[in-house]
PDB file of C-alpha atoms and ligand atoms in Angstrom:
ATOM      1  CA  MET A  18     107.935 175.869 112.564  1.00  0.00           C
ATOM      2  CA  ARG A  19     105.177 174.805 115.618  1.00  0.00           C
ATOM      3  CA  VAL A  20     105.119 177.350 117.882  1.00  0.00           C
ATOM      4  CA  SER A  21     102.824 177.606 120.736  1.00  0.00           C
ATOM      5  CA  VAL A  22     101.122 180.807 122.407  1.00  0.00           C
ATOM      6  CA  ILE A  23     100.825 180.410 125.880  1.00  0.00           C
ATOM      7  CA  ILE A  24      98.418 182.852 127.732  1.00  0.00           C
ATOM      8  CA  PRO A  25      97.407 183.098 131.737  1.00  0.00           C
ATOM      9  CA  THR A  26      94.589 184.231 132.662  1.00  0.00           C
ATOM     10  CA  HIS A  27      92.481 185.251 135.725  1.00  0.00           C
ATOM     11  CA  ASN A  28      89.468 187.383 134.508  1.00  0.00           C
ATOM     12  CA  GLU A  29      90.868 188.973 131.710  1.00  0.00           C
ATOM     13  CA  ALA A  30      87.681 189.366 129.628  1.00  0.00           C
ATOM     14  CA  GLN A  31      88.055 192.906 128.594  1.00  0.00           C
ATOM     15  CA  ALA A  32      90.987 192.207 127.090  1.00  0.00           C
ATOM     16  CA  ILE A  33      91.559 188.361 125.949  1.00  0.00           C
ATOM     17  CA  GLY A  34      89.722 188.596 122.947  1.00  0.00           C
ATOM     18  CA  ARG A  35      91.992 191.396 121.793  1.00  0.00           C
ATOM     19  CA  VAL A  36      95.419 190.003 123.205  1.00  0.00           C
ATOM     20  CA  LEU A  37      93.717 186.739 120.639  1.00  0.00           C
ATOM     21  CA  ALA A  38      92.926 188.756 117.830  1.00  0.00           C
ATOM     22  CA  ASP A  39      96.141 190.223 117.404  1.00  0.00           C
ATOM     23  CA  LEU A  40      97.621 187.299 116.784  1.00  0.00           C
ATOM     24  CA  PRO A  41      99.433 186.348 113.465  1.00  0.00           C
ATOM     25  CA  PRO A  42      97.837 183.595 112.350  1.00  0.00           C
ATOM     26  CA  ASP A  43     100.343 182.351 110.074  1.00  0.00           C
ATOM     27  CA  LEU A  44     103.295 182.371 113.180  1.00  0.00           C
ATOM     28  CA  VAL A  45     101.018 180.387 115.389  1.00  0.00           C
ATOM     29  CA  THR A  46     100.339 177.072 115.332  1.00  0.00           C
ATOM     30  CA  GLU A  47      98.486 176.802 118.469  1.00  0.00           C
ATOM     31  CA  VAL A  48      96.777 179.150 121.704  1.00  0.00           C
ATOM     32  CA  ILE A  49      97.038 177.812 124.806  1.00  0.00           C
ATOM     33  CA  VAL A  50      95.037 180.107 127.643  1.00  0.00           C
ATOM     34  CA  VAL A  51      95.419 178.881 131.613  1.00  0.00           C
ATOM     35  CA  ASP A  52      92.773 180.253 133.349  1.00  0.00           C
ATOM     36  CA  SER A  53      92.150 179.876 136.695  1.00  0.00           C
ATOM     37  CA  ASN A  54      89.512 180.641 138.274  1.00  0.00           C
ATOM     38  CA  SER A  55      88.412 183.532 136.162  1.00  0.00           C
ATOM     39  CA  ASN A  56      84.546 184.462 136.870  1.00  0.00           C
ATOM     40  CA  ASP A  57      83.974 186.792 134.013  1.00  0.00           C
ATOM     41  CA  GLY A  58      83.611 184.706 131.111  1.00  0.00           C
ATOM     42  CA  THR A  59      87.532 184.780 130.514  1.00  0.00           C
ATOM     43  CA  PRO A  60      87.564 180.679 128.399  1.00  0.00           C
ATOM     44  CA  GLU A  61      83.876 181.288 126.995  1.00  0.00           C
ATOM     45  CA  ILE A  62      85.624 184.582 124.898  1.00  0.00           C
ATOM     46  CA  ALA A  63      89.299 182.675 124.416  1.00  0.00           C
ATOM     47  CA  ALA A  64      87.073 179.728 123.654  1.00  0.00           C
ATOM     48  CA  ASP A  65      84.908 181.109 121.266  1.00  0.00           C
ATOM     49  CA  ASN A  66      88.455 183.233 119.589  1.00  0.00           C
ATOM     50  CA  GLY A  67      90.071 179.827 118.341  1.00  0.00           C
ATOM     51  CA  ALA A  68      92.281 179.439 121.618  1.00  0.00           C
ATOM     52  CA  ARG A  69      92.143 175.898 123.939  1.00  0.00           C
ATOM     53  CA  VAL A  70      91.510 176.726 127.245  1.00  0.00           C
ATOM     54  CA  VAL A  71      93.377 174.625 129.958  1.00  0.00           C
ATOM     55  CA  GLN A  72      91.378 175.117 133.400  1.00  0.00           C
ATOM     56  CA  GLU A  73      94.520 175.379 136.321  1.00  0.00           C
ATOM     57  CA  PRO A  74      92.679 176.114 140.112  1.00  0.00           C
ATOM     58  CA  ARG A  75      95.974 176.578 141.381  1.00  0.00           C
ATOM     59  CA  ARG A  76      96.875 180.584 141.404  1.00  0.00           C
ATOM     60  CA  GLY A  77     100.184 181.366 140.514  1.00  0.00           C
ATOM     61  CA  TYR A  78     101.230 182.880 137.449  1.00  0.00           C
ATOM     62  CA  GLY A  79     104.501 180.527 137.397  1.00  0.00           C
ATOM     63  CA  ARG A  80     102.492 177.770 137.957  1.00  0.00           C
ATOM     64  CA  ALA A  81     100.113 178.359 134.723  1.00  0.00           C
ATOM     65  CA  CYS A  82     102.979 178.746 132.245  1.00  0.00           C
ATOM     66  CA  LEU A  83     104.373 175.667 134.078  1.00  0.00           C
ATOM     67  CA  THR A  84     101.303 173.511 132.901  1.00  0.00           C
ATOM     68  CA  GLY A  85     100.265 175.320 129.752  1.00  0.00           C
ATOM     69  CA  LEU A  86     103.932 174.117 128.606  1.00  0.00           C
ATOM     70  CA  ALA A  87     103.135 170.768 129.912  1.00  0.00           C
ATOM     71  CA  LYS A  88      99.961 170.547 126.966  1.00  0.00           C
ATOM     72  CA  THR A  89     101.788 171.812 124.434  1.00  0.00           C
ATOM     73  CA  ASN A  90     101.727 169.824 121.098  1.00  0.00           C
ATOM     74  CA  SER A  91     105.169 169.342 120.300  1.00  0.00           C
ATOM     75  CA  PRO A  92     106.109 172.891 119.539  1.00  0.00           C
ATOM     76  CA  ASP A  93     109.419 173.693 118.009  1.00  0.00           C
ATOM     77  CA  ILE A  94     108.807 177.354 119.971  1.00  0.00           C
ATOM     78  CA  VAL A  95     106.667 178.478 123.189  1.00  0.00           C
ATOM     79  CA  VAL A  96     105.540 181.628 123.672  1.00  0.00           C
ATOM     80  CA  PHE A  97     104.539 183.002 126.491  1.00  0.00           C
ATOM     81  CA  LEU A  98     102.153 185.825 126.939  1.00  0.00           C
ATOM     82  CA  ASP A  99      99.920 188.242 128.807  1.00  0.00           C
ATOM     83  CA  GLY A 100      96.144 188.597 128.929  1.00  0.00           C
ATOM     84  CA  ASP A 101      96.109 191.816 129.505  1.00  0.00           C
ATOM     85  CA  TYR A 102      96.676 193.446 126.638  1.00  0.00           C
ATOM     86  CA  SER A 103      99.509 195.093 127.248  1.00  0.00           C
ATOM     87  CA  ASP A 104     102.552 193.460 124.990  1.00  0.00           C
ATOM     88  CA  ARG A 105     101.058 193.639 121.623  1.00  0.00           C
ATOM     89  CA  PRO A 106     101.248 190.032 120.195  1.00  0.00           C
ATOM     90  CA  SER A 107     102.021 191.084 116.312  1.00  0.00           C
ATOM     91  CA  GLU A 108     105.143 191.569 117.614  1.00  0.00           C
ATOM     92  CA  LEU A 109     105.651 188.241 117.980  1.00  0.00           C
ATOM     93  CA  PRO A 110     108.019 188.241 115.073  1.00  0.00           C
ATOM     94  CA  ILE A 111     110.226 190.418 116.790  1.00  0.00           C
ATOM     95  CA  LEU A 112     111.078 187.649 119.481  1.00  0.00           C
ATOM     96  CA  LEU A 113     110.614 184.864 117.002  1.00  0.00           C
ATOM     97  CA  GLY A 114     113.524 186.299 114.900  1.00  0.00           C
ATOM     98  CA  PRO A 115     116.271 185.923 116.559  1.00  0.00           C
ATOM     99  CA  ILE A 116     115.357 181.797 117.538  1.00  0.00           C
ATOM    100  CA  ILE A 117     114.582 180.774 114.133  1.00  0.00           C
ATOM    101  CA  GLN A 118     118.089 182.157 112.367  1.00  0.00           C
ATOM    102  CA  GLY A 119     119.708 180.464 114.712  1.00  0.00           C
ATOM    103  CA  HIS A 120     120.871 183.247 116.968  1.00  0.00           C
ATOM    104  CA  ALA A 121     118.980 182.787 120.483  1.00  0.00           C
ATOM    105  CA  ASP A 122     117.710 180.025 122.521  1.00  0.00           C
ATOM    106  CA  ILE A 123     114.780 182.116 124.110  1.00  0.00           C
ATOM    107  CA  THR A 124     114.460 185.141 123.739  1.00  0.00           C
ATOM    108  CA  LEU A 125     112.858 188.109 125.959  1.00  0.00           C
ATOM    109  CA  GLY A 126     110.776 191.158 124.990  1.00  0.00           C
ATOM    110  CA  SER A 127     112.305 194.005 127.071  1.00  0.00           C
ATOM    111  CA  ARG A 128     109.384 197.053 127.702  1.00  0.00           C
ATOM    112  CA  LEU A 129     112.211 199.815 128.886  1.00  0.00           C
ATOM    113  CA  ARG A 130     113.872 199.430 125.839  1.00  0.00           C
ATOM    114  CA  GLN A 131     112.293 201.683 124.125  1.00  0.00           C
ATOM    115  CA  GLN A 132     109.428 205.177 124.294  1.00  0.00           C
ATOM    116  CA  ARG A 133     106.640 203.887 126.155  1.00  0.00           C
ATOM    117  CA  ILE A 134     103.423 205.615 127.448  1.00  0.00           C
ATOM    118  CA  PRO A 135     104.718 206.413 131.404  1.00  0.00           C
ATOM    119  CA  ALA A 136     101.143 204.359 133.433  1.00  0.00           C
ATOM    120  CA  ALA A 137     101.515 201.495 131.162  1.00  0.00           C
ATOM    121  CA  LEU A 138     104.976 200.549 133.419  1.00  0.00           C
ATOM    122  CA  PRO A 139     104.947 202.622 136.864  1.00  0.00           C
ATOM    123  CA  TRP A 140     108.164 203.556 138.010  1.00  0.00           C
ATOM    124  CA  HIS A 141     108.099 200.927 140.636  1.00  0.00           C
ATOM    125  CA  GLN A 142     107.650 198.749 138.417  1.00  0.00           C
ATOM    126  CA  ALA A 143     110.228 199.785 136.393  1.00  0.00           C
ATOM    127  CA  PHE A 144     113.063 200.345 138.937  1.00  0.00           C
ATOM    128  CA  GLY A 145     112.523 197.175 140.139  1.00  0.00           C
ATOM    129  CA  ASN A 146     112.873 195.303 136.832  1.00  0.00           C
ATOM    130  CA  ARG A 147     115.809 197.304 136.051  1.00  0.00           C
ATOM    131  CA  LEU A 148     117.182 196.756 139.643  1.00  0.00           C
ATOM    132  CA  ALA A 149     116.931 192.950 139.413  1.00  0.00           C
ATOM    133  CA  ALA A 150     118.098 192.449 135.132  1.00  0.00           C
ATOM    134  CA  GLY A 151     120.631 194.588 136.706  1.00  0.00           C
ATOM    135  CA  LEU A 152     122.067 192.143 139.538  1.00  0.00           C
ATOM    136  CA  ILE A 153     121.602 189.123 136.705  1.00  0.00           C
ATOM    137  CA  ARG A 154     123.494 190.636 134.545  1.00  0.00           C
ATOM    138  CA  PHE A 155     126.429 191.717 136.602  1.00  0.00           C
ATOM    139  CA  LEU A 156     126.155 188.162 138.280  1.00  0.00           C
ATOM    140  CA  TYR A 157     125.260 185.971 136.074  1.00  0.00           C
ATOM    141  CA  GLY A 158     126.406 188.296 132.615  1.00  0.00           C
ATOM    142  CA  PRO A 159     123.932 188.470 129.741  1.00  0.00           C
ATOM    143  CA  LYS A 160     123.093 191.601 128.064  1.00  0.00           C
ATOM    144  CA  ILE A 161     119.329 192.471 129.482  1.00  0.00           C
ATOM    145  CA  SER A 162     117.319 195.453 130.749  1.00  0.00           C
ATOM    146  CA  ASP A 163     114.052 193.633 132.529  1.00  0.00           C
ATOM    147  CA  LEU A 164     112.387 190.863 133.325  1.00  0.00           C
ATOM    148  CA  GLY A 165     109.459 190.928 130.176  1.00  0.00           C
ATOM    149  CA  PRO A 166     106.471 188.399 130.632  1.00  0.00           C
ATOM    150  CA  PHE A 167     106.319 188.200 126.825  1.00  0.00           C
ATOM    151  CA  ARG A 168     108.988 186.171 125.791  1.00  0.00           C
ATOM    152  CA  ALA A 169     109.763 183.054 123.739  1.00  0.00           C
ATOM    153  CA  GLY A 170     111.824 179.911 123.697  1.00  0.00           C
ATOM    154  CA  ARG A 171     112.887 177.017 121.666  1.00  0.00           C
ATOM    155  CA  ALA A 172     110.792 173.796 123.241  1.00  0.00           C
ATOM    156  CA  ASP A 173     113.435 171.624 124.117  1.00  0.00           C
ATOM    157  CA  VAL A 174     115.215 174.045 125.879  1.00  0.00           C
ATOM    158  CA  LEU A 175     112.601 174.784 127.954  1.00  0.00           C
ATOM    159  CA  ARG A 176     112.698 171.598 128.242  1.00  0.00           C
ATOM    160  CA  ALA A 177     115.693 170.790 129.364  1.00  0.00           C
ATOM    161  CA  LEU A 178     115.463 173.790 132.056  1.00  0.00           C
ATOM    162  CA  GLU A 179     113.180 171.233 134.307  1.00  0.00           C
ATOM    163  CA  LEU A 180     111.314 174.591 135.476  1.00  0.00           C
ATOM    164  CA  GLU A 181     109.960 174.654 138.748  1.00  0.00           C
ATOM    165  CA  GLU A 182     109.032 178.201 140.180  1.00  0.00           C
ATOM    166  CA  THR A 183     105.115 178.189 140.103  1.00  0.00           C
ATOM    167  CA  THR A 184     105.102 182.673 141.541  1.00  0.00           C
ATOM    168  CA  TYR A 185     106.820 185.528 141.072  1.00  0.00           C
ATOM    169  CA  GLY A 186     110.320 183.393 140.941  1.00  0.00           C
ATOM    170  CA  TRP A 187     109.096 182.771 136.958  1.00  0.00           C
ATOM    171  CA  ALA A 188     109.920 185.897 135.968  1.00  0.00           C
ATOM    172  CA  VAL A 189     114.063 184.815 136.643  1.00  0.00           C
ATOM    173  CA  GLU A 190     114.300 180.585 136.395  1.00  0.00           C
ATOM    174  CA  MET A 191     114.654 181.107 133.104  1.00  0.00           C
ATOM    175  CA  ILE A 192     116.917 183.095 132.578  1.00  0.00           C
ATOM    176  CA  LEU A 193     119.162 182.126 135.247  1.00  0.00           C
ATOM    177  CA  LYS A 194     119.251 178.232 134.436  1.00  0.00           C
ATOM    178  CA  GLY A 195     119.561 178.782 130.941  1.00  0.00           C
ATOM    179  CA  THR A 196     122.480 181.243 131.094  1.00  0.00           C
ATOM    180  CA  LEU A 197     124.156 178.650 133.575  1.00  0.00           C
ATOM    181  CA  ALA A 198     123.780 175.936 130.900  1.00  0.00           C
ATOM    182  CA  GLY A 199     125.308 177.687 128.068  1.00  0.00           C
ATOM    183  CA  PHE A 200     121.994 178.405 126.661  1.00  0.00           C
ATOM    184  CA  ARG A 201     122.215 182.051 124.352  1.00  0.00           C
ATOM    185  CA  VAL A 202     119.909 184.567 126.902  1.00  0.00           C
ATOM    186  CA  VAL A 203     118.421 187.128 123.824  1.00  0.00           C
ATOM    187  CA  GLU A 204     117.001 190.750 124.787  1.00  0.00           C
ATOM    188  CA  VAL A 205     115.114 191.975 122.134  1.00  0.00           C
ATOM    189  CA  PRO A 206     112.586 195.403 122.618  1.00  0.00           C
ATOM    190  CA  VAL A 207     109.250 195.235 122.715  1.00  0.00           C
ATOM    191  CA  SER A 208     106.610 197.684 123.093  1.00  0.00           C
ATOM    192  CA  TYR A 209     104.122 197.741 126.587  1.00  0.00           C
ATOM    193  CA  TYR A 210     100.369 199.229 127.037  1.00  0.00           C
ATOM    194  CA  PRO A 211      98.414 199.966 129.676  1.00  0.00           C
ATOM    195  CA  ARG A 212      96.647 196.969 131.060  1.00  0.00           C
ATOM    196  CA  ILE A 213      93.157 196.357 129.941  1.00  0.00           C
ATOM    197  CA  GLY A 214      91.229 195.273 133.473  1.00  0.00           C
ATOM    198  CA  LYS A 215      92.415 195.535 136.886  1.00  0.00           C
ATOM    199  CA  SER A 216      95.979 194.201 137.781  1.00  0.00           C
ATOM    200  CA  LYS A 217      96.316 190.921 139.702  1.00  0.00           C
ATOM    201  CA  ILE A 218     100.265 190.916 140.228  1.00  0.00           C
ATOM    202  CA  SER A 219     102.466 193.770 140.711  1.00  0.00           C
ATOM    203  CA  GLY A 220     100.057 197.141 139.423  1.00  0.00           C
ATOM    204  CA  THR A 221     100.374 198.664 143.139  1.00  0.00           C
ATOM    205  CA  LEU A 222     103.488 199.145 145.004  1.00  0.00           C
ATOM    206  CA  LYS A 223     103.229 196.772 147.823  1.00  0.00           C
ATOM    207  CA  GLY A 224     102.452 194.225 145.037  1.00  0.00           C
ATOM    208  CA  THR A 225     106.167 195.537 143.448  1.00  0.00           C
ATOM    209  CA  ALA A 226     108.222 195.486 146.525  1.00  0.00           C
ATOM    210  CA  GLY A 227     107.083 191.485 147.507  1.00  0.00           C
ATOM    211  CA  ALA A 228     107.974 190.280 143.879  1.00  0.00           C
ATOM    212  CA  ALA A 229     110.990 191.935 144.013  1.00  0.00           C
ATOM    213  CA  TRP A 230     111.941 190.496 147.028  1.00  0.00           C
ATOM    214  CA  PHE A 231     111.088 187.587 146.497  1.00  0.00           C
ATOM    215  CA  ILE A 232     113.448 188.230 142.901  1.00  0.00           C
ATOM    216  CA  LEU A 233     116.163 189.640 143.876  1.00  0.00           C
ATOM    217  CA  SER A 234     116.528 187.238 146.493  1.00  0.00           C
ATOM    218  CA  LEU A 235     116.062 184.146 144.211  1.00  0.00           C
ATOM    219  CA  ILE A 236     119.161 185.903 142.207  1.00  0.00           C
ATOM    220  CA  VAL A 237     121.266 186.091 144.629  1.00  0.00           C
ATOM    221  CA  ARG A 238     120.502 182.462 146.311  1.00  0.00           C
ATOM    222  CA  TYR A 239     121.077 181.011 143.249  1.00  0.00           C
ATOM    223  CA  TYR A 240     123.996 182.611 142.445  1.00  0.00           C
ATOM    224  CA  PHE A 241     125.488 181.017 146.099  1.00  0.00           C
ATOM    225  CA  ARG A 242     123.945 177.813 145.521  1.00  0.00           C
ATOM    226  CA  HIS A 243     125.747 177.497 141.181  1.00  0.00           C
ATOM    227  CA  ARG A 244     128.310 180.229 141.092  1.00  0.00           C
ATOM    228  CA  SER A 245     130.780 177.009 140.506  1.00  0.00           C
ATOM    229  CA  ALA A 246     128.565 177.233 136.578  1.00  0.00           C
ATOM    230  CA  VAL A 247     129.005 180.745 135.866  1.00  0.00           C
ATOM    231  CA  THR A 248     131.222 181.655 133.230  1.00  0.00           C
ATOM    232  CA  ARG A 249     130.812 185.464 132.835  1.00  0.00           C
ATOM    233  CA  PRO A 250     132.415 186.898 130.376  1.00  0.00           C
ATOM    234  CA  PRO A 251     135.319 189.570 130.475  1.00  0.00           C
ATOM    235  CA  VAL A 252     133.496 193.446 130.640  1.00  0.00           C
TER     236      VAL A 252
HETATM  237  N1  LIG B 324      96.570 181.536 135.608  1.00  0.00           N
HETATM  238  C1  LIG B 324      96.549 181.964 135.681  1.00  0.00           C
HETATM  239  N2  LIG B 324      96.503 183.801 135.667  1.00  0.00           N
HETATM  240  C2  LIG B 324      97.448 184.832 135.884  1.00  0.00           C
HETATM  241  C3  LIG B 324      97.511 184.603 137.856  1.00  0.00           C
HETATM  242  N3  LIG B 324      97.326 185.852 138.258  1.00  0.00           N
HETATM  243  C4  LIG B 324      98.103 186.805 136.974  1.00  0.00           C
HETATM  244  N4  LIG B 324      97.588 185.609 136.194  1.00  0.00           N
HETATM  245  C5  LIG B 324      97.502 186.738 134.539  1.00  0.00           C
HETATM  246  O1  LIG B 324      98.653 186.211 134.010  1.00  0.00           O
HETATM  247  C6  LIG B 324      98.675 188.453 133.471  1.00  0.00           C
HETATM  248  C7  LIG B 324      99.293 188.972 133.998  1.00  0.00           C
HETATM  249  O2  LIG B 324      99.596 189.654 135.647  1.00  0.00           O
HETATM  250  P1  LIG B 324      99.403 191.001 135.480  1.00  0.00           P
HETATM  251  O3  LIG B 324      97.630 191.545 136.524  1.00  0.00           O
HETATM  252  O4  LIG B 324      98.429 191.638 134.018  1.00  0.00           O
HETATM  253  O5  LIG B 324     100.347 191.064 136.191  1.00  0.00           O
HETATM  254  P2  LIG B 324     101.162 192.367 135.772  1.00  0.00           P
HETATM  255  O6  LIG B 324     101.480 192.218 134.105  1.00  0.00           O
HETATM  256  O7  LIG B 324     102.468 192.447 136.656  1.00  0.00           O
HETATM  257  O8  LIG B 324     100.548 193.715 136.464  1.00  0.00           O
HETATM  258  P3  LIG B 324      99.713 194.850 135.789  1.00  0.00           P
HETATM  259  O9  LIG B 324     100.581 196.211 136.022  1.00  0.00           O
HETATM  260  O10 LIG B 324      98.549 194.623 136.585  1.00  0.00           O
HETATM  261  O11 LIG B 324      99.650 194.094 134.127  1.00  0.00           O
HETATM  262  C8  LIG B 324      97.442 188.306 133.038  1.00  0.00           C
HETATM  263  O12 LIG B 324      97.432 187.985 131.758  1.00  0.00           O
HETATM  264  C9  LIG B 324      96.862 188.184 133.656  1.00  0.00           C
HETATM  265  O13 LIG B 324      95.512 187.696 134.028  1.00  0.00           O
HETATM  266  C10 LIG B 324      96.786 182.575 138.223  1.00  0.00           C
HETATM  267  O14 LIG B 324      97.110 182.832 139.595  1.00  0.00           O
HETATM  268  N5  LIG B 324      96.766 182.236 137.398  1.00  0.00           N
HETATM  269 MG1  LIG B 325      99.979 193.020 133.481  1.00  0.00          MG
END
């Protein structure tokens, strides 16, 4: 199995070395760090630690993931992972397992299914994620509890979904389109720790509120656009 790991970064010099060092080398074929305008040495540290660095000057988390996906070298599985050392790259087997065993097409690491340090995910982030996951469960069916960034998918499936969300929508588009297309989206528990370095997206209440509004409205809009395709299993 060829496994490509994509890591979006913007000024993660303090963390990126640890993230790369913790990836299990025997499971990973290539690591692509997609960097947006870091001025703290992140790309250099990433390259020194064995990653291929791709520059993406256009900002946006989803944009970085899409650019990384386009640059992968014919993988079987693609993994997305943040560069702030909140997720534990050593837990990669938890995400790969169900796909390799043929039980899942996409796996999502849930940060809310097990005990964690409270500061890792402040209450507003935990609440926003539970709310969005609950709405997806209710409208679309997959049994998910979180919209975590640490996730994996079969490369052919991700390509077939024609993902296009360049900002917050990235967190849900893969789940909604994957489920509607009949792919198996399976959640697995992962651990989560306070990030190293400064928050870029949802660390503040304002950031979380903006992300939550965008994501919740996308889930509802998408449902009304595609509801004929929703085949929810009976409760
Ligand atoms: N390439 C790229 N990476 C980004 C961009 N914005 C954020 N990132 C990276 O995406 C990952 C997630 O961003 P975070 O700031 O950790 O967002 P978050 O996890 O919602 O918020 P925290 O609670 O602060 O961790 C990190 O590795 C960031 O460096 C961007 O515009 N471009
Ligand atoms: Mg983070």
